Amino acid sequence: MENPGVNLSETNGTRLLITISIFLALSWVAVTLRTYTRAYLIRSFRTDDWIMLIAQVTFTIYSGFLYAGLEAGIGRHNAAIEDADREVAALKWQALAISMYIVLMLLIKLSIGFFLLRITIHMTAYVRIIRASLALILISSAVVFFWNIFQCIPVEKQWDYRITYGQCVQPNEIVVVAYVMSAITIVTDFFYALIPIPMMWKVKMTIQAKVTVVLILGMGIFASVATILRIRLLPTMANLDDVLYAGTDAMIWTIIEAALAIIAASLATIRPLLRVLRVRGFESSDSCENIEGLDLQALEPRPDRQRRFLQFYGINDMPLTHDTRPATIFCFHHDDTKSQHVQLDDTGREP
């Protein structure tokens, strides 16, 4: 029914479309640089890299759902869509996008968590705290994901208002769950952004590298700011009669939040690429260093029985792991025009 107090010609669709396009492109640039650095440059593509790549694909699917929803009517007032089938289609794409968003944020947090576990391998207290946070994120995300899917019985009643049987949760319950999820997101965002500060000073890294990593991971706080700004828009989700229009602003901030998290986590791994490109401030000294910048002369031999191997990350560190795959070392000299590749043996020394 047409609401005389609403301008049916107005739309938020254009702003949503622009936001999706810009941040999807930026996130792909960041993830591509990360993938190139980790998989090709230092040949050390690990669990957190795979998860982030899957997260980026998920972000693309999420964006695809919103693109389809925009075509059907997301961003317009529900009353402005005269075709019931078209309105139902828009509501369906919106519902699918919300479910995909929950999965997306889970994957991003898992990737960042595994990334931090890499540099805390001998810091038992930090390892336990990070693992506990990952367990909290995994459990809460799973609960919210299934609650979101089955908030209506039958499920399709969530978007098809023409179904007269079955039941759905109350609108205020949707808002409460959104508040809870936002609170968990904010806490974990700040946790993952701030915990590297005390951790970095216990890792064998240059001061410049430590500051760089802390600042880059600190960019995750901006993602949390997006979540905070979105909180004030959550009550609009209770407006089910005009959710296609009212919920658009909240969706814009979810896109910004996810993209900033992906970009920050990916930039934290491309230091080796910056070093190879001789970017000012990231050059090596005359000594032979790994791609992360640690002087090989500082390496101490490890007992053969431990079979530990030096593993490299995109943040200028070399924690010990039980991984025995070869790692690539890059040596730079001021009078050289090319880098030299050196392979370490299973004791962490040059053969």
Short mmCIF file of C-alpha atoms in Angstrom, two decimals:
data_model
loop_
_atom_site.label_atom_id
_atom_site.label_comp_id
_atom_site.label_asym_id
_atom_site.label_seq_id
_atom_site.Cartn_x
_atom_site.Cartn_y
_atom_site.Cartn_z
CA MET A 1 0.00 0.00 0.00
CA GLU A 2 1.40 3.40 -0.96
CA ASN A 3 2.55 5.57 1.94
CA PRO A 4 1.71 9.25 1.27
CA GLY A 5 4.60 10.34 3.52
CA VAL A 6 7.21 8.59 1.38
CA ASN A 7 8.75 9.77 -1.87
CA LEU A 8 8.52 6.61 -3.94
CA SER A 9 10.92 7.94 -6.55
CA GLU A 10 13.91 8.17 -4.18
CA THR A 11 16.47 5.37 -4.05
CA ASN A 12 19.61 4.40 -2.15
CA GLY A 13 20.57 1.97 -4.87
CA THR A 14 23.11 4.23 -6.58
CA ARG A 15 25.14 4.75 -3.40
CA LEU A 16 25.10 1.03 -2.71
CA LEU A 17 26.19 0.23 -6.27
CA ILE A 18 29.12 2.68 -6.14
CA THR A 19 30.24 1.40 -2.73
CA ILE A 20 30.20 -2.23 -3.87
CA SER A 21 32.11 -1.49 -7.06
CA ILE A 22 34.86 0.58 -5.42
CA PHE A 23 35.54 -1.64 -2.43
CA LEU A 24 35.25 -4.91 -4.33
CA ALA A 25 37.91 -3.65 -6.76
CA LEU A 26 40.20 -2.41 -3.97
CA SER A 27 39.92 -5.66 -2.05
CA TRP A 28 40.78 -7.69 -5.17
CA VAL A 29 43.89 -5.56 -5.70
CA ALA A 30 45.00 -6.18 -2.10
CA VAL A 31 44.31 -9.92 -2.20
CA THR A 32 46.01 -10.27 -5.59
CA LEU A 33 49.14 -8.60 -4.22
CA ARG A 34 49.01 -10.87 -1.19
CA THR A 35 48.59 -13.98 -3.32
CA TYR A 36 51.45 -12.99 -5.64
CA THR A 37 53.73 -12.25 -2.70
CA ARG A 38 52.96 -15.39 -0.73
CA ALA A 39 52.50 -17.94 -3.52
CA TYR A 40 55.02 -16.76 -6.12
CA LEU A 41 57.53 -14.43 -4.50
CA ILE A 42 58.33 -16.31 -1.29
CA ARG A 43 56.55 -19.56 -2.18
CA SER A 44 54.93 -19.86 1.22
CA PHE A 45 51.18 -19.93 0.71
CA ARG A 46 49.75 -21.01 4.05
CA THR A 47 46.44 -21.61 5.79
CA ASP A 48 45.67 -17.95 6.48
CA ASP A 49 46.37 -17.10 2.83
CA TRP A 50 43.99 -19.78 1.57
CA ILE A 51 41.28 -18.65 3.98
CA MET A 52 41.67 -15.02 2.92
CA LEU A 53 41.48 -16.01 -0.75
CA ILE A 54 38.27 -17.94 -0.02
CA ALA A 55 37.01 -14.91 1.92
CA GLN A 56 37.62 -12.69 -1.09
CA VAL A 57 35.70 -15.10 -3.33
CA THR A 58 32.92 -15.06 -0.74
CA PHE A 59 32.98 -11.25 -0.75
CA THR A 60 32.61 -11.37 -4.52
CA ILE A 61 29.61 -13.72 -4.25
CA TYR A 62 28.14 -11.47 -1.56
CA SER A 63 28.57 -8.49 -3.88
CA GLY A 64 27.01 -10.48 -6.72
CA PHE A 65 23.91 -11.11 -4.61
CA LEU A 66 23.65 -7.38 -3.94
CA TYR A 67 24.13 -6.55 -7.63
CA ALA A 68 21.27 -8.93 -8.46
CA GLY A 69 19.21 -7.43 -5.65
CA LEU A 70 19.82 -3.92 -6.95
CA GLU A 71 18.50 -4.99 -10.33
CA ALA A 72 15.39 -6.39 -8.65
CA GLY A 73 14.75 -3.41 -6.39
CA ILE A 74 17.11 -3.16 -3.40
CA GLY A 75 17.52 0.51 -2.54
CA ARG A 76 13.98 1.43 -3.54
CA HIS A 77 10.95 1.71 -1.29
CA ASN A 78 9.03 -1.55 -1.15
CA ALA A 79 5.84 0.30 -2.06
CA ALA A 80 7.51 1.63 -5.22
CA ILE A 81 7.89 -1.89 -6.65
CA GLU A 82 4.55 -2.70 -8.23
CA ASP A 83 5.49 -6.19 -9.43
CA ALA A 84 5.13 -8.56 -6.44
CA ASP A 85 7.44 -11.16 -8.01
CA ARG A 86 10.13 -8.51 -8.45
CA GLU A 87 9.78 -7.34 -4.86
CA VAL A 88 10.01 -10.91 -3.56
CA ALA A 89 13.10 -11.46 -5.71
CA ALA A 90 14.75 -8.36 -4.23
CA LEU A 91 13.93 -9.51 -0.71
CA LYS A 92 15.37 -12.95 -1.49
CA TRP A 93 18.66 -11.53 -2.78
CA GLN A 94 18.86 -9.33 0.30
CA ALA A 95 18.33 -12.34 2.59
CA LEU A 96 20.96 -14.38 0.74
CA ALA A 97 23.43 -11.48 0.98
CA ILE A 98 22.95 -11.27 4.75
CA SER A 99 23.68 -14.99 5.15
CA MET A 100 26.76 -14.66 2.94
CA TYR A 101 27.94 -11.68 5.01
CA ILE A 102 27.97 -13.81 8.16
CA VAL A 103 30.15 -16.41 6.43
CA LEU A 104 32.38 -13.68 4.99
CA MET A 105 33.16 -12.07 8.35
CA LEU A 106 33.85 -15.50 9.86
CA LEU A 107 36.41 -16.28 7.14
CA ILE A 108 38.11 -12.89 7.50
CA LYS A 109 38.47 -13.30 11.26
CA LEU A 110 39.75 -16.87 10.87
CA SER A 111 42.39 -15.72 8.40
CA ILE A 112 43.58 -12.91 10.67
CA GLY A 113 43.58 -15.26 13.65
CA PHE A 114 45.69 -17.90 11.87
CA PHE A 115 47.99 -15.12 10.67
CA LEU A 116 48.58 -14.00 14.26
CA LEU A 117 49.09 -17.59 15.41
CA ARG A 118 52.04 -17.77 13.03
CA ILE A 119 53.97 -15.11 14.89
CA THR A 120 53.06 -16.40 18.36
CA ILE A 121 54.17 -19.99 17.92
CA HIS A 122 56.37 -19.87 21.04
CA MET A 123 54.16 -17.45 22.99
CA THR A 124 51.88 -19.89 24.79
CA ALA A 125 49.70 -17.28 26.49
CA TYR A 126 49.02 -15.44 23.22
CA VAL A 127 48.34 -18.69 21.39
CA ARG A 128 45.72 -19.69 23.94
CA ILE A 129 44.05 -16.28 23.86
CA ILE A 130 43.91 -16.18 20.06
CA ARG A 131 42.60 -19.74 19.86
CA ALA A 132 39.91 -18.89 22.40
CA SER A 133 38.90 -15.85 20.34
CA LEU A 134 38.72 -17.99 17.19
CA ALA A 135 36.53 -20.52 19.01
CA LEU A 136 34.21 -17.71 20.15
CA ILE A 137 33.99 -16.31 16.62
CA LEU A 138 33.37 -19.74 15.08
CA ILE A 139 30.64 -20.71 17.55
CA SER A 140 28.86 -17.34 17.52
CA SER A 141 28.99 -17.13 13.72
CA ALA A 142 27.58 -20.64 13.35
CA VAL A 143 24.74 -19.88 15.78
CA VAL A 144 23.83 -16.60 14.07
CA PHE A 145 24.13 -18.16 10.59
CA PHE A 146 21.64 -20.93 11.30
CA TRP A 147 19.39 -18.62 13.33
CA ASN A 148 19.30 -16.25 10.37
CA ILE A 149 18.41 -18.99 7.91
CA PHE A 150 15.67 -20.48 10.06
CA GLN A 151 14.22 -17.25 11.45
CA CYS A 152 11.13 -18.15 9.45
CA ILE A 153 9.44 -21.51 9.05
CA PRO A 154 9.17 -22.24 6.19
CA VAL A 155 12.49 -20.58 5.27
CA GLU A 156 11.12 -18.89 2.14
CA LYS A 157 8.59 -16.98 4.25
CA GLN A 158 11.53 -14.74 5.20
CA TRP A 159 11.36 -13.07 1.78
CA ASP A 160 8.02 -14.15 0.33
CA TYR A 161 5.37 -12.22 2.26
CA ARG A 162 2.67 -13.90 0.15
CA ILE A 163 3.06 -17.10 2.18
CA THR A 164 0.25 -17.02 4.74
CA TYR A 165 1.16 -20.09 6.81
CA GLY A 166 4.11 -20.63 9.13
CA GLN A 167 5.75 -18.15 11.48
CA CYS A 168 8.74 -15.79 11.79
CA VAL A 169 10.66 -14.24 14.66
CA GLN A 170 9.67 -10.77 15.78
CA PRO A 171 11.43 -7.78 14.13
CA ASN A 172 12.92 -6.65 17.45
CA GLU A 173 14.60 -10.06 17.81
CA ILE A 174 16.38 -9.49 14.50
CA VAL A 175 17.72 -6.18 15.80
CA VAL A 176 18.89 -7.76 19.08
CA VAL A 177 20.82 -10.48 17.24
CA ALA A 178 22.35 -7.81 14.99
CA TYR A 179 23.48 -5.87 18.07
CA VAL A 180 25.07 -8.98 19.59
CA MET A 181 26.90 -9.83 16.37
CA SER A 182 28.10 -6.24 16.01
CA ALA A 183 29.40 -6.24 19.59
CA ILE A 184 31.39 -9.43 18.98
CA THR A 185 32.75 -7.96 15.74
CA ILE A 186 33.87 -4.74 17.42
CA VAL A 187 35.57 -6.54 20.30
CA THR A 188 37.43 -8.95 18.01
CA ASP A 189 38.38 -6.15 15.59
CA PHE A 190 40.04 -4.18 18.36
CA PHE A 191 41.55 -7.33 19.85
CA TYR A 192 43.21 -8.40 16.59
CA ALA A 193 44.34 -4.84 15.89
CA LEU A 194 45.88 -4.23 19.32
CA ILE A 195 47.28 -7.62 20.35
CA PRO A 196 50.16 -7.42 17.82
CA ILE A 197 51.62 -4.45 19.73
CA PRO A 198 52.96 -6.43 22.74
CA MET A 199 53.54 -9.48 20.52
CA MET A 200 55.79 -7.67 18.05
CA TRP A 201 58.30 -6.67 20.69
CA LYS A 202 58.87 -10.35 21.48
CA VAL A 203 59.40 -11.35 17.85
CA LYS A 204 62.82 -11.19 16.16
CA MET A 205 62.15 -8.28 13.81
CA THR A 206 63.59 -4.88 13.03
CA ILE A 207 61.98 -1.89 14.75
CA GLN A 208 60.84 -0.55 11.38
CA ALA A 209 59.15 -3.86 10.60
CA LYS A 210 57.43 -3.99 13.97
CA VAL A 211 56.03 -0.48 13.58
CA THR A 212 54.93 -1.25 10.01
CA VAL A 213 53.06 -4.40 11.04
CA VAL A 214 51.35 -2.75 14.00
CA LEU A 215 50.22 0.20 11.88
CA ILE A 216 48.92 -1.99 9.06
CA LEU A 217 47.07 -4.36 11.36
CA GLY A 218 45.80 -1.29 13.16
CA MET A 219 43.94 -0.44 9.99
CA GLY A 220 41.54 -3.12 11.14
CA ILE A 221 40.28 -0.58 13.66
CA PHE A 222 38.84 1.38 10.74
CA ALA A 223 36.77 -1.70 9.92
CA SER A 224 35.54 -1.65 13.49
CA VAL A 225 34.65 2.04 13.13
CA ALA A 226 32.46 1.06 10.17
CA THR A 227 30.73 -1.47 12.43
CA ILE A 228 30.19 1.17 15.11
CA LEU A 229 28.70 3.57 12.59
CA ARG A 230 26.43 0.80 11.35
CA ILE A 231 25.04 0.17 14.84
CA ARG A 232 22.95 3.34 14.76
CA LEU A 233 21.30 2.02 11.60
CA LEU A 234 20.37 -1.40 12.99
CA PRO A 235 16.89 -0.35 14.20
CA THR A 236 15.96 0.21 10.54
CA MET A 237 16.13 -3.57 10.09
CA ALA A 238 12.93 -3.80 12.11
CA ASN A 239 11.09 -1.85 9.41
CA LEU A 240 10.11 -4.94 7.44
CA ASP A 241 7.49 -3.05 5.43
CA ASP A 242 10.22 -0.94 3.79
CA VAL A 243 13.36 -3.00 4.40
CA LEU A 244 14.62 -2.77 0.80
CA TYR A 245 15.11 0.97 1.26
CA ALA A 246 15.61 1.29 5.01
CA GLY A 247 18.25 -1.45 5.22
CA THR A 248 20.45 -0.08 2.42
CA ASP A 249 22.58 2.26 4.55
CA ALA A 250 23.42 -0.58 6.94
CA MET A 251 24.44 -2.72 3.96
CA ILE A 252 26.77 0.01 2.71
CA TRP A 253 28.64 -0.07 6.01
CA THR A 254 28.84 -3.88 5.99
CA ILE A 255 30.59 -3.66 2.61
CA ILE A 256 33.05 -1.05 3.88
CA GLU A 257 33.67 -3.07 7.05
CA ALA A 258 34.45 -6.31 5.21
CA ALA A 259 36.56 -4.66 2.52
CA LEU A 260 38.71 -2.70 4.99
CA ALA A 261 39.34 -5.86 7.01
CA ILE A 262 40.42 -7.76 3.88
CA ILE A 263 42.63 -4.90 2.68
CA ALA A 264 44.33 -4.40 6.06
CA ALA A 265 45.01 -8.11 6.53
CA SER A 266 46.39 -8.42 3.00
CA LEU A 267 48.64 -5.35 3.17
CA ALA A 268 50.24 -6.83 6.27
CA THR A 269 51.71 -9.60 4.09
CA ILE A 270 53.16 -7.72 1.10
CA ARG A 271 56.30 -6.29 2.71
CA PRO A 272 58.45 -8.78 0.74
CA LEU A 273 57.03 -7.37 -2.50
CA LEU A 274 57.82 -3.81 -1.42
CA ARG A 275 61.36 -4.91 -0.60
CA VAL A 276 61.83 -6.53 -4.01
CA LEU A 277 60.49 -3.41 -5.71
CA ARG A 278 62.99 -1.35 -3.69
CA VAL A 279 60.22 0.84 -2.29
CA ARG A 280 61.77 3.59 -0.19
CA GLY A 281 61.97 2.58 3.45
CA PHE A 282 61.82 -1.15 2.74
CA GLU A 283 65.27 -1.73 1.18
CA SER A 284 67.68 -4.32 2.59
CA SER A 285 71.11 -3.60 3.93
CA ASP A 286 74.33 -4.97 2.42
CA SER A 287 74.08 -8.14 4.48
CA CYS A 288 72.28 -11.17 3.17
CA GLU A 289 68.72 -11.04 4.44
CA ASN A 290 65.64 -13.06 3.90
CA ILE A 291 62.80 -11.50 2.00
CA GLU A 292 61.42 -10.36 5.34
CA GLY A 293 64.58 -8.47 6.30
CA LEU A 294 66.16 -10.64 9.00
CA ASP A 295 69.96 -10.96 8.83
CA LEU A 296 70.90 -14.57 8.13
CA GLN A 297 74.03 -14.11 10.23
CA ALA A 298 71.77 -13.76 13.26
CA LEU A 299 70.30 -17.22 12.77
CA GLU A 300 71.31 -19.70 15.43
CA PRO A 301 71.64 -23.40 14.49
CA ARG A 302 68.91 -25.57 15.94
CA PRO A 303 69.30 -29.17 17.13
CA ASP A 304 68.70 -31.59 14.29
CA ARG A 305 66.38 -33.64 16.46
CA GLN A 306 63.94 -30.73 16.63
CA ARG A 307 63.66 -30.61 12.83
CA ARG A 308 62.34 -27.11 13.08
CA PHE A 309 62.33 -24.91 10.06
CA LEU A 310 62.37 -21.18 9.64
CA GLN A 311 59.14 -20.05 8.05
CA PHE A 312 58.56 -16.67 6.50
CA TYR A 313 55.65 -14.30 6.63
CA GLY A 314 54.81 -11.01 5.06
CA ILE A 315 55.67 -9.07 8.19
CA ASN A 316 59.43 -9.36 8.51
CA ASP A 317 59.52 -12.19 11.03
CA MET A 318 60.91 -15.70 11.22
CA PRO A 319 59.23 -17.73 13.98
CA LEU A 320 60.05 -21.41 14.21
CA THR A 321 57.55 -24.01 13.10
CA HIS A 322 57.50 -27.72 12.45
CA ASP A 323 56.98 -27.08 8.74
CA THR A 324 59.84 -28.63 6.75
CA ARG A 325 59.10 -27.15 3.35
CA PRO A 326 61.95 -25.11 1.81
CA ALA A 327 61.75 -21.35 2.16
CA THR A 328 63.09 -18.84 -0.34
CA ILE A 329 65.63 -16.30 0.81
CA PHE A 330 66.38 -13.13 -1.12
CA CYS A 331 69.73 -11.38 -0.78
CA PHE A 332 70.18 -7.78 -1.83
CA HIS A 333 73.43 -5.88 -2.27
CA HIS A 334 73.69 -2.23 -3.16
CA ASP A 335 75.92 -3.00 -6.14
CA ASP A 336 73.59 -5.67 -7.49
CA THR A 337 70.76 -5.14 -9.92
CA LYS A 338 69.13 -8.46 -9.25
CA SER A 339 68.19 -10.42 -6.17
CA GLN A 340 69.79 -13.76 -5.37
CA HIS A 341 67.74 -16.77 -4.34
CA VAL A 342 69.11 -18.97 -1.58
CA GLN A 343 67.44 -22.13 -0.29
CA LEU A 344 67.78 -23.02 3.38
CA ASP A 345 68.22 -26.64 4.37
CA ASP A 346 66.13 -28.37 7.03
CA THR A 347 68.25 -26.91 9.84
CA GLY A 348 67.54 -23.36 8.76
CA ARG A 349 71.02 -22.73 7.33
CA GLU A 350 72.42 -22.20 3.87
CA PRO A 351 73.54 -25.48 2.28
#
